[in-house]
Amino acid sequence: MNLKELEITVLGLGESGFSAANFLLEKGAKVKISEIQSNPGLQKKLRVLERKGAVGELGKHSEGFVFPSQLLVTSPGIPPQLPILKQAREQKIPVIGDLELASSFCRAPIVAVTGTNGKTTTAKLIAHLLRKKVKVFEVGNIGTPFSSCVNKIDENSWVIMEISSFQLQNIKTLRPFISLILNITPDHLDYHSDMREYRKCKERIFLNQNREDFTILNADDRLSYGLRKKTHCEKYYFSTKKEVQRGVYTQEGQIFGLNGKGKERIADLSNFNLPGTHNLENCLAAICVAYVIGMSKKDISEGLKSFKGLEHRIEKVATLRGIEFINDSKATNIDAVIKAIQAHPAPLILILGGKEKGNDYSPLKELIKERAKFILLIGENKQKISRSLGGIVPEQKCACLEEAVQVAYEKASAGDQVLFSPGTSSFDMFRDYKHRGEVFKEIVKDLRS
Ligand code: UMA
């Protein structure tokens, strides 16, 4: 893609927009930046880009500024229904995202991981396993914009890309060598019009793959497995429950692989330390990637042993008076909460809630009744959660996270676990889920002192 002298508008000045604008400027494009918000942080970022030759507007997306433009680079959080994006489509102006932009400059094979839950853990584990043998770059939803590092990636490296449904809807030519769909359950229904549209976005991961490429699907997940008919590339599966035709599965504490040349034992499950069935699925998915690539069993086993898991994802923070505090701030949907509860058999005090994003909390009812002795509700959607759970266990609505943690500590006894697994976005009270998790950990630290 020759970007020199091309007139390009970048929409959104978050992490991906800032990086894309820098990348485009380096490639000699004429860059305009349009960002809906205006605050000192954004003004500072814009000044940096203006010094490199960009022009920008903050606080609006005005038609007169955004157009004319030969290409729009949008941020994943910007809804496709935004009038300015609709206008661009009507004017046949291509709209892409940071991942698509950078991928046209990438010569390394890409492993693209999508799914509703477990993407980051799986992508991190894949990177951890592969790093033993090759140079690895982790990009996308995992936190690093692809355009910020693509210039450093040569053909001997591997790219491990976490790609969300938001990012998938703006791909045009991006072609993963290996695509992986972990699971598909309801999420982001404030953004996608329904489950069908959400599933269609996930399916776009196959768009440019062909018979020389691979896809890995979850044989235990109806929607992930159902997508096998939508792709022409070579298919591998993983399962925690049954033998698969081709791929990896567990049996009697062992992980086995099947690739057309017979069955082989790959590793012992006891090498993997993260709790819960969902983590076992993530583990098998990552091993399946290593297996497709042809990594040795020894390297896979060693990699599993040394993998420590993620911050903010079922992270043990502290044990005070015999009460364990767990930070699961990365749980931004209901399925993630279900998995976190299932991974913790002890009596639970659960902290839920945050920004309203169209989630249905009622699937939590049975599990909460079974495992939780008390729930604390915070954030914009606390009334909604309370209504949909219908008083199945005692609850209290709190003004802030600090109050919720304090009350949890008072209500808990030795042997209980306080699980902060909000089940929704953080933006009503925090910058993002990481900030929310940091605040939780700080509050727990203060309890200790
Ligand atoms: N904005 C506009 N116009 C709008 C809406 C938003 O200008 O109509 C602006 C916002 O004011 C803000 C910017 O766009 O300044 C935000 O962009 P963004 O929300 O797309 O986020 P980025 O900072 O660019 O970060 C994105 C990913 N965010 C989302 O997908 C929401 C990050 O994933 C990713 O790490 C980063 O690119 C680098 O690739 C985070 C995430 O929350 C972890 N992902 C979601 C999730 O995991 O649930 C999908």
Coordinates of C-alpha atoms and ligand atoms in Angstrom, one line a residue:
M1 CA 0.0 0.0 0.0
N2 CA 1.5 3.3 -1.0
L3 CA 0.4 6.0 1.4
K4 CA 2.6 8.9 0.2
E5 CA 0.6 12.0 -0.4
L6 CA -2.7 10.2 0.3
E7 CA -5.3 12.3 2.1
I8 CA -6.3 10.2 5.2
T9 CA -8.5 10.9 8.1
V10 CA -8.0 9.1 11.4
L11 CA -11.1 8.9 13.6
G12 CA -10.5 8.6 17.3
L13 CA -7.4 9.6 19.2
G14 CA -7.2 6.7 21.6
E15 CA -4.3 4.2 21.5
S16 CA -4.9 2.8 18.1
G17 CA -5.8 6.2 16.5
F18 CA -2.6 7.9 17.9
S19 CA -0.4 5.0 16.7
A20 CA -2.1 4.9 13.2
A21 CA -1.7 8.6 12.8
N22 CA 2.0 8.4 13.6
F23 CA 2.5 5.5 11.2
L24 CA 0.7 7.3 8.4
L25 CA 2.8 10.5 8.9
E26 CA 6.0 8.4 8.8
K27 CA 4.7 6.9 5.5
G28 CA 4.3 10.4 4.0
A29 CA 0.5 10.6 4.1
K30 CA -1.5 13.9 4.6
V31 CA -3.1 13.1 7.9
K32 CA -6.3 14.6 9.5
I33 CA -7.4 13.6 13.0
S34 CA -11.0 13.9 14.2
E35 CA -11.8 13.0 17.8
I36 CA -15.3 13.4 19.4
Q37 CA -14.0 14.3 22.9
S38 CA -11.8 17.1 24.0
N39 CA -9.7 17.1 27.1
P40 CA -6.1 18.1 28.1
G41 CA -4.7 14.6 27.4
L42 CA -6.2 14.6 23.9
Q43 CA -5.0 18.2 23.2
K44 CA -1.5 17.1 24.2
K45 CA -1.6 14.1 21.9
L46 CA -2.9 16.2 19.0
R47 CA -0.1 18.8 19.5
V48 CA 2.5 15.9 19.2
L49 CA 0.9 14.9 15.8
E50 CA 0.5 18.5 14.6
R51 CA 4.2 19.0 15.1
K52 CA 4.7 16.2 12.7
G53 CA 2.4 17.7 10.1
A54 CA -1.1 16.5 11.0
V55 CA -4.1 18.7 11.4
G56 CA -6.9 17.9 13.8
E57 CA -10.3 18.7 15.3
L58 CA -11.4 17.8 18.8
G59 CA -14.9 17.7 20.3
K60 CA -16.7 16.7 17.1
H61 CA -16.6 14.8 13.8
S62 CA -17.5 17.5 11.4
E63 CA -18.3 16.7 7.8
G64 CA -16.4 19.7 6.4
F65 CA -13.2 18.5 8.2
V66 CA -13.4 14.7 7.7
F67 CA -14.1 15.0 4.0
P68 CA -12.7 15.1 1.4
S69 CA -10.6 12.0 2.3
Q70 CA -9.3 9.1 0.3
L71 CA -9.2 6.7 3.3
L72 CA -10.6 6.7 6.8
V73 CA -8.8 4.9 9.6
T74 CA -11.3 4.3 12.4
S75 CA -10.8 3.2 16.0
P76 CA -12.4 -0.1 17.1
G77 CA -14.6 1.6 19.7
I78 CA -16.3 3.8 17.2
P79 CA -19.7 2.4 16.3
P80 CA -20.2 1.6 12.5
Q81 CA -23.6 3.4 12.7
L82 CA -21.8 6.7 13.3
P83 CA -23.2 9.2 10.7
I84 CA -19.7 10.2 9.5
L85 CA -18.9 6.5 8.8
K86 CA -22.2 6.1 7.0
Q87 CA -21.4 9.0 4.8
A88 CA -18.0 7.6 4.0
R89 CA -19.5 4.3 2.9
E90 CA -22.0 6.2 0.7
Q91 CA -19.1 8.1 -0.9
K92 CA -17.3 4.8 -1.4
I93 CA -14.4 5.9 0.8
P94 CA -12.7 2.8 2.2
V95 CA -12.9 2.5 6.0
I96 CA -10.2 0.4 7.8
G97 CA -8.8 0.0 11.2
D98 CA -5.2 0.0 12.6
L99 CA -4.9 -3.8 12.3
E100 CA -5.8 -3.8 8.6
L101 CA -3.6 -0.8 8.0
A102 CA -0.5 -2.3 9.5
S103 CA -1.1 -5.8 8.2
S104 CA -0.5 -4.7 4.6
F105 CA 3.1 -3.9 5.7
C106 CA 3.6 -7.1 7.6
R107 CA 5.7 -10.0 6.2
A108 CA 5.5 -12.3 9.2
P109 CA 2.9 -15.0 9.7
I110 CA -0.1 -13.9 11.8
V111 CA -1.9 -16.0 14.4
A112 CA -5.2 -14.2 14.9
V113 CA -7.1 -15.1 18.1
T114 CA -10.8 -14.1 18.5
G115 CA -13.7 -15.2 20.6
T116 CA -15.9 -13.7 23.3
N117 CA -13.8 -14.7 26.3
G118 CA -10.2 -15.9 26.9
K119 CA -8.7 -14.1 23.9
T120 CA -6.0 -12.3 25.9
T121 CA -5.0 -15.3 28.1
T122 CA -4.8 -17.6 25.0
A123 CA -2.9 -15.0 22.9
K124 CA -0.5 -14.5 25.8
L125 CA 0.0 -18.3 26.2
I126 CA 0.6 -18.7 22.5
A127 CA 3.2 -15.9 22.6
H128 CA 4.8 -17.5 25.7
L129 CA 5.0 -20.9 24.0
L130 CA 6.3 -19.6 20.6
R131 CA 8.8 -17.2 22.2
K132 CA 10.9 -20.2 23.1
K133 CA 11.8 -20.6 19.5
V134 CA 11.1 -17.4 17.5
K135 CA 10.8 -13.7 17.9
V136 CA 7.1 -12.9 18.8
F137 CA 5.1 -9.6 18.6
E138 CA 1.8 -9.4 20.5
V139 CA -0.6 -6.9 18.9
G140 CA -4.2 -5.7 18.7
N141 CA -6.7 -5.9 21.5
I142 CA -4.0 -7.3 23.8
G143 CA -2.9 -3.6 24.2
T144 CA -0.3 -2.8 21.5
P145 CA -1.5 -1.2 18.3
F146 CA -0.1 -3.2 15.3
S147 CA 1.0 0.0 13.6
S148 CA 3.2 0.9 16.5
C149 CA 5.5 -2.1 15.9
V150 CA 5.0 -3.4 12.3
N151 CA 8.2 -1.7 11.1
K152 CA 10.2 -3.8 13.4
I153 CA 8.7 -7.1 12.3
D154 CA 10.7 -9.2 9.8
E155 CA 9.6 -12.4 8.0
N156 CA 11.2 -14.7 10.6
S157 CA 9.1 -13.2 13.4
W158 CA 5.6 -14.3 14.3
V159 CA 2.7 -12.0 15.1
I160 CA 0.2 -13.0 17.7
M161 CA -2.9 -10.8 17.2
E162 CA -5.8 -10.5 19.6
I163 CA -8.6 -9.3 17.4
S164 CA -12.1 -8.2 18.6
S165 CA -15.3 -8.2 16.7
F166 CA -14.9 -4.4 16.5
Q167 CA -11.6 -4.8 14.8
L168 CA -12.7 -7.6 12.6
Q169 CA -15.5 -5.6 11.0
N170 CA -12.9 -3.2 9.5
I171 CA -10.6 -5.8 7.9
K172 CA -10.3 -6.0 4.0
T173 CA -7.1 -7.9 3.2
L174 CA -5.8 -9.0 6.6
R175 CA -5.0 -12.7 6.2
P176 CA -4.0 -14.8 9.2
F177 CA -1.9 -17.9 8.7
I178 CA -3.7 -19.4 11.6
S179 CA -7.1 -18.1 12.8
L180 CA -8.6 -19.2 16.1
I181 CA -12.1 -18.8 17.4
L182 CA -12.3 -19.7 21.0
N183 CA -16.0 -19.3 21.8
I184 CA -19.0 -17.1 20.8
T185 CA -21.5 -16.0 23.5
P186 CA -23.5 -12.8 23.8
D187 CA -21.4 -9.7 24.2
H188 CA -21.2 -6.1 23.0
L189 CA -25.0 -6.1 22.2
D190 CA -25.0 -2.3 22.8
Y191 CA -22.7 -2.1 19.7
H192 CA -23.7 -5.0 17.4
S193 CA -27.5 -5.0 16.6
D194 CA -27.9 -8.7 17.5
M195 CA -26.1 -12.0 18.0
R196 CA -26.3 -12.8 14.3
E197 CA -24.3 -9.6 13.4
Y198 CA -21.9 -10.3 16.2
R199 CA -21.3 -13.9 14.9
K200 CA -20.9 -12.5 11.3
C201 CA -18.2 -10.2 12.6
K202 CA -16.3 -13.1 14.2
E203 CA -16.6 -15.1 10.9
R204 CA -14.8 -12.3 9.1
I205 CA -11.5 -13.8 10.5
F206 CA -11.7 -16.3 7.6
L207 CA -12.3 -13.6 4.9
N208 CA -8.9 -13.8 3.2
Q209 CA -7.7 -17.2 4.4
N210 CA -7.3 -20.0 1.8
R211 CA -6.4 -23.7 1.7
E212 CA -2.8 -23.1 2.7
D213 CA -3.9 -21.5 6.0
F214 CA -5.3 -23.0 9.1
T215 CA -8.2 -22.4 11.5
I216 CA -8.7 -23.7 15.0
L217 CA -12.2 -24.1 16.4
N218 CA -13.6 -25.1 19.8
A219 CA -15.4 -28.5 19.4
D220 CA -17.2 -27.9 22.7
D221 CA -18.7 -24.5 21.7
R222 CA -21.7 -24.7 19.5
L223 CA -21.2 -21.5 17.6
S224 CA -17.4 -21.7 17.2
Y225 CA -17.7 -25.3 16.0
G226 CA -20.6 -24.3 13.8
L227 CA -18.3 -22.0 11.8
R228 CA -16.4 -24.9 10.4
K229 CA -18.6 -24.8 7.3
K230 CA -17.7 -21.2 6.6
T231 CA -14.1 -21.7 5.9
H232 CA -12.0 -23.4 3.2
C233 CA -8.7 -23.6 5.2
E234 CA -7.4 -26.6 7.0
K235 CA -9.3 -27.2 10.2
Y236 CA -8.1 -28.2 13.6
Y237 CA -10.2 -28.6 16.8
F238 CA -9.7 -28.6 20.5
S239 CA -11.9 -30.2 23.2
T240 CA -11.9 -30.7 27.0
K241 CA -14.6 -33.4 26.6
K242 CA -14.0 -35.7 23.7
E243 CA -11.6 -36.9 21.1
V244 CA -11.5 -34.7 18.0
Q245 CA -11.0 -35.7 14.4
R246 CA -7.8 -33.5 14.2
G247 CA -6.4 -31.3 16.8
V248 CA -5.9 -31.6 20.6
Y249 CA -8.0 -32.9 23.5
T250 CA -7.7 -34.1 27.1
Q251 CA -8.2 -37.6 28.4
E252 CA -7.4 -38.9 31.9
G253 CA -5.1 -35.9 32.9
Q254 CA -3.2 -36.0 29.6
I255 CA -3.2 -33.8 26.5
F256 CA -3.3 -35.6 23.3
G257 CA -2.8 -34.5 19.7
L258 CA -4.2 -36.0 16.5
N259 CA -3.0 -34.8 13.1
G260 CA -3.8 -37.6 10.6
K261 CA -0.7 -39.5 11.5
G262 CA -2.2 -41.1 14.6
K263 CA -2.6 -40.1 18.3
E264 CA 0.3 -38.8 20.4
R265 CA 0.6 -37.6 24.0
I266 CA 1.7 -34.0 24.0
A267 CA 1.8 -33.0 27.7
D268 CA 0.6 -33.7 31.2
L269 CA -2.3 -31.5 32.3
S270 CA -0.7 -31.0 35.8
N271 CA 1.8 -28.8 34.0
F272 CA -0.8 -26.1 33.7
N273 CA -1.6 -24.0 36.7
L274 CA -4.6 -21.7 35.9
P275 CA -8.0 -22.5 37.5
G276 CA -11.3 -23.4 35.7
T277 CA -12.5 -25.3 32.7
H278 CA -12.4 -22.1 30.6
N279 CA -8.7 -21.8 31.2
L280 CA -8.3 -25.4 30.2
E281 CA -10.0 -24.5 26.9
N282 CA -7.6 -21.5 26.5
C283 CA -4.7 -23.9 27.2
L284 CA -5.8 -26.4 24.6
A285 CA -6.4 -23.7 22.0
A286 CA -2.9 -22.4 22.5
I287 CA -1.3 -25.9 22.5
C288 CA -3.2 -26.5 19.2
V289 CA -1.5 -23.5 17.6
A290 CA 1.9 -24.8 18.8
Y291 CA 1.0 -28.3 17.5
V292 CA 0.0 -27.0 14.1
I293 CA 3.3 -25.1 13.9
G294 CA 5.2 -28.2 14.9
M295 CA 6.7 -27.3 18.2
S296 CA 8.3 -30.1 20.2
K297 CA 6.4 -31.7 23.1
K298 CA 9.2 -30.8 25.5
D299 CA 8.9 -27.1 24.6
I300 CA 5.2 -27.1 25.0
S301 CA 5.3 -28.8 28.4
E302 CA 8.0 -26.4 29.7
G303 CA 6.0 -23.4 28.3
L304 CA 2.9 -24.6 30.1
K305 CA 4.8 -24.9 33.4
S306 CA 6.2 -21.4 33.3
F307 CA 3.0 -19.6 32.3
K308 CA 1.7 -17.4 35.1
G309 CA -1.6 -16.1 33.7
L310 CA -2.8 -12.5 33.4
E311 CA -3.2 -9.5 35.6
H312 CA -6.9 -8.6 36.2
R313 CA -8.1 -12.1 35.1
I314 CA -9.0 -14.2 38.1
E315 CA -5.9 -12.8 39.8
K316 CA -5.4 -13.6 43.5
V317 CA -4.7 -10.3 45.2
A318 CA -4.4 -11.1 48.9
T319 CA -5.7 -13.3 51.8
L320 CA -6.8 -11.3 54.8
R321 CA -8.2 -13.0 58.0
G322 CA -8.5 -16.2 55.8
I323 CA -10.6 -14.3 53.2
E324 CA -9.2 -14.4 49.7
F325 CA -9.7 -11.4 47.4
I326 CA -9.8 -12.0 43.7
N327 CA -9.5 -9.4 41.0
D328 CA -11.4 -10.3 37.8
S329 CA -11.8 -6.8 36.5
K330 CA -11.2 -8.1 32.9
A331 CA -14.7 -9.8 33.1
T332 CA -16.6 -7.4 31.0
N333 CA -19.4 -9.8 30.0
I334 CA -21.7 -12.4 31.7
D335 CA -20.0 -15.4 30.3
A336 CA -16.7 -14.3 31.9
V337 CA -18.5 -14.0 35.3
I338 CA -20.0 -17.4 34.9
K339 CA -16.5 -18.8 34.3
A340 CA -15.0 -17.0 37.2
I341 CA -17.7 -18.2 39.6
Q342 CA -17.3 -21.8 38.3
A343 CA -13.6 -21.7 39.0
H344 CA -14.2 -20.8 42.7
P345 CA -16.0 -23.5 44.7
A346 CA -15.6 -21.7 48.1
P347 CA -18.5 -19.5 49.5
L348 CA -18.4 -16.3 47.5
I349 CA -19.1 -12.7 48.1
L350 CA -19.5 -11.3 44.6
I351 CA -19.0 -7.7 43.4
L352 CA -20.8 -7.0 40.2
G353 CA -21.8 -4.0 38.0
G354 CA -20.5 -1.0 36.0
K355 CA -21.4 0.7 32.8
E356 CA -24.7 -0.5 31.2
K357 CA -24.0 -2.3 27.9
G358 CA -27.1 -4.4 27.2
N359 CA -26.1 -7.5 29.0
D360 CA -28.7 -9.9 30.4
Y361 CA -27.7 -10.9 34.0
S362 CA -30.4 -13.5 34.4
P363 CA -28.1 -16.5 33.3
L364 CA -26.1 -15.9 36.5
K365 CA -29.1 -16.6 38.7
E366 CA -28.7 -20.4 39.3
L367 CA -24.9 -20.1 39.8
I368 CA -25.2 -17.2 42.2
K369 CA -27.8 -19.0 44.2
E370 CA -25.6 -22.1 44.4
R371 CA -22.2 -20.4 45.2
A372 CA -22.7 -16.8 46.5
K373 CA -23.7 -15.8 50.0
F374 CA -23.9 -12.1 49.3
I375 CA -23.7 -9.8 46.4
L376 CA -22.6 -6.2 46.2
L377 CA -23.8 -4.1 43.2
I378 CA -22.0 -1.0 41.9
G379 CA -22.1 1.3 38.9
E380 CA -24.5 2.6 36.4
N381 CA -26.4 -0.7 36.0
K382 CA -26.7 -1.7 39.7
Q383 CA -30.5 -1.3 39.6
K384 CA -30.9 -3.3 36.5
I385 CA -28.8 -6.2 37.9
S386 CA -30.7 -6.1 41.1
R387 CA -34.0 -6.4 39.1
S388 CA -32.8 -9.2 36.9
L389 CA -31.4 -11.3 39.8
G390 CA -34.7 -10.7 41.7
G391 CA -33.3 -11.1 45.3
I392 CA -32.1 -14.7 45.0
V393 CA -29.4 -14.0 47.6
P394 CA -29.0 -11.0 50.0
E395 CA -27.6 -8.0 48.2
Q396 CA -26.5 -4.4 48.9
K397 CA -26.1 -1.5 46.4
C398 CA -23.0 0.6 46.9
A399 CA -22.0 4.0 45.8
C400 CA -18.5 3.0 44.8
L401 CA -16.1 0.1 44.6
E402 CA -14.4 1.1 47.8
E403 CA -17.6 0.8 49.7
A404 CA -18.4 -2.5 48.1
V405 CA -15.0 -3.9 49.1
Q406 CA -15.4 -2.6 52.7
V407 CA -18.8 -4.2 53.0
A408 CA -17.6 -7.5 51.4
Y409 CA -14.8 -7.6 54.0
E410 CA -17.3 -7.1 56.9
K411 CA -19.7 -9.7 55.6
A412 CA -17.0 -12.4 54.8
S413 CA -15.7 -15.1 57.1
A414 CA -12.5 -17.1 57.0
G415 CA -12.6 -19.5 54.1
D416 CA -14.7 -17.2 51.9
Q417 CA -13.6 -15.6 48.7
V418 CA -14.4 -12.1 47.6
L419 CA -14.7 -12.1 43.8
F420 CA -14.7 -8.8 41.9
S421 CA -16.0 -9.9 38.5
P422 CA -18.1 -6.9 37.3
G423 CA -19.5 -8.5 34.1
T424 CA -19.6 -5.2 32.2
S425 CA -17.5 -2.3 31.0
S426 CA -15.8 0.1 33.4
F427 CA -16.2 3.4 31.6
D428 CA -18.9 4.8 34.0
M429 CA -16.3 5.1 36.9
F430 CA -12.9 4.2 35.5
R431 CA -10.6 4.7 32.5
D432 CA -10.7 1.1 31.5
Y433 CA -10.7 -2.4 33.0
K434 CA -7.0 -2.1 34.0
H435 CA -7.6 1.1 35.9
R436 CA -10.6 -0.6 37.6
G437 CA -8.5 -3.6 38.6
E438 CA -5.7 -1.4 39.9
V439 CA -8.2 0.5 42.0
F440 CA -9.6 -2.8 43.4
K441 CA -6.1 -4.0 44.3
E442 CA -5.2 -0.6 46.0
I443 CA -8.4 -0.8 48.1
V444 CA -7.6 -4.4 49.2
K445 CA -4.0 -3.2 50.0
D446 CA -5.5 -0.4 52.2
L447 CA -7.7 -3.0 54.0
R448 CA -4.5 -4.8 55.0
S449 CA -3.0 -1.7 56.5
Ligands
UMA1 N1 -14.2 8.2 19.8 C1 -14.5 9.0 18.8 N2 -15.8 9.0 18.2 C2 -16.7 8.1 18.6 C3 -16.4 7.2 19.7 C4 -15.1 7.2 20.2 O1 -13.7 9.9 18.4 O2 -17.8 8.1 18.1 C5 -12.9 8.2 20.4 C6 -12.9 8.2 21.9 O3 -13.3 9.5 22.5 C7 -11.5 7.8 22.3 C8 -11.1 7.0 21.1 O4 -12.1 7.1 20.0 O5 -10.6 8.9 22.4 C9 -11.1 5.5 21.7 O6 -10.8 4.6 20.8 P1 -11.2 3.1 21.1 O7 -12.3 3.0 22.1 O8 -11.4 2.4 19.8 O9 -9.9 2.5 21.9 P2 -8.4 2.6 21.6 O10 -7.8 3.4 22.7 O11 -8.0 3.0 20.2 O12 -8.0 1.1 22.0 C10 -8.2 0.1 21.0 C11 -8.9 -1.1 21.7 N3 -10.2 -0.6 22.3 C12 -11.4 -1.1 21.9 O13 -11.5 -2.0 21.1 C13 -12.6 -0.5 22.6 C14 -8.1 -1.7 22.8 O14 -8.7 -2.8 23.3 C15 -6.7 -2.1 22.2 O15 -5.9 -2.6 23.2 C16 -6.1 -0.9 21.5 O16 -7.0 -0.4 20.5 C17 -4.8 -1.2 20.7 O17 -5.0 -2.1 19.6 C18 -9.2 -2.7 24.7 C19 -10.6 -3.1 24.8 O18 -11.3 -2.7 25.7 C20 -8.4 -3.6 25.6 N4 -11.2 -4.0 24.0 C21 -12.6 -4.5 24.1 C22 -12.7 -5.6 25.0 O19 -11.6 -6.3 25.3 O20 -13.8 -5.9 25.5 C23 -13.0 -4.9 22.7

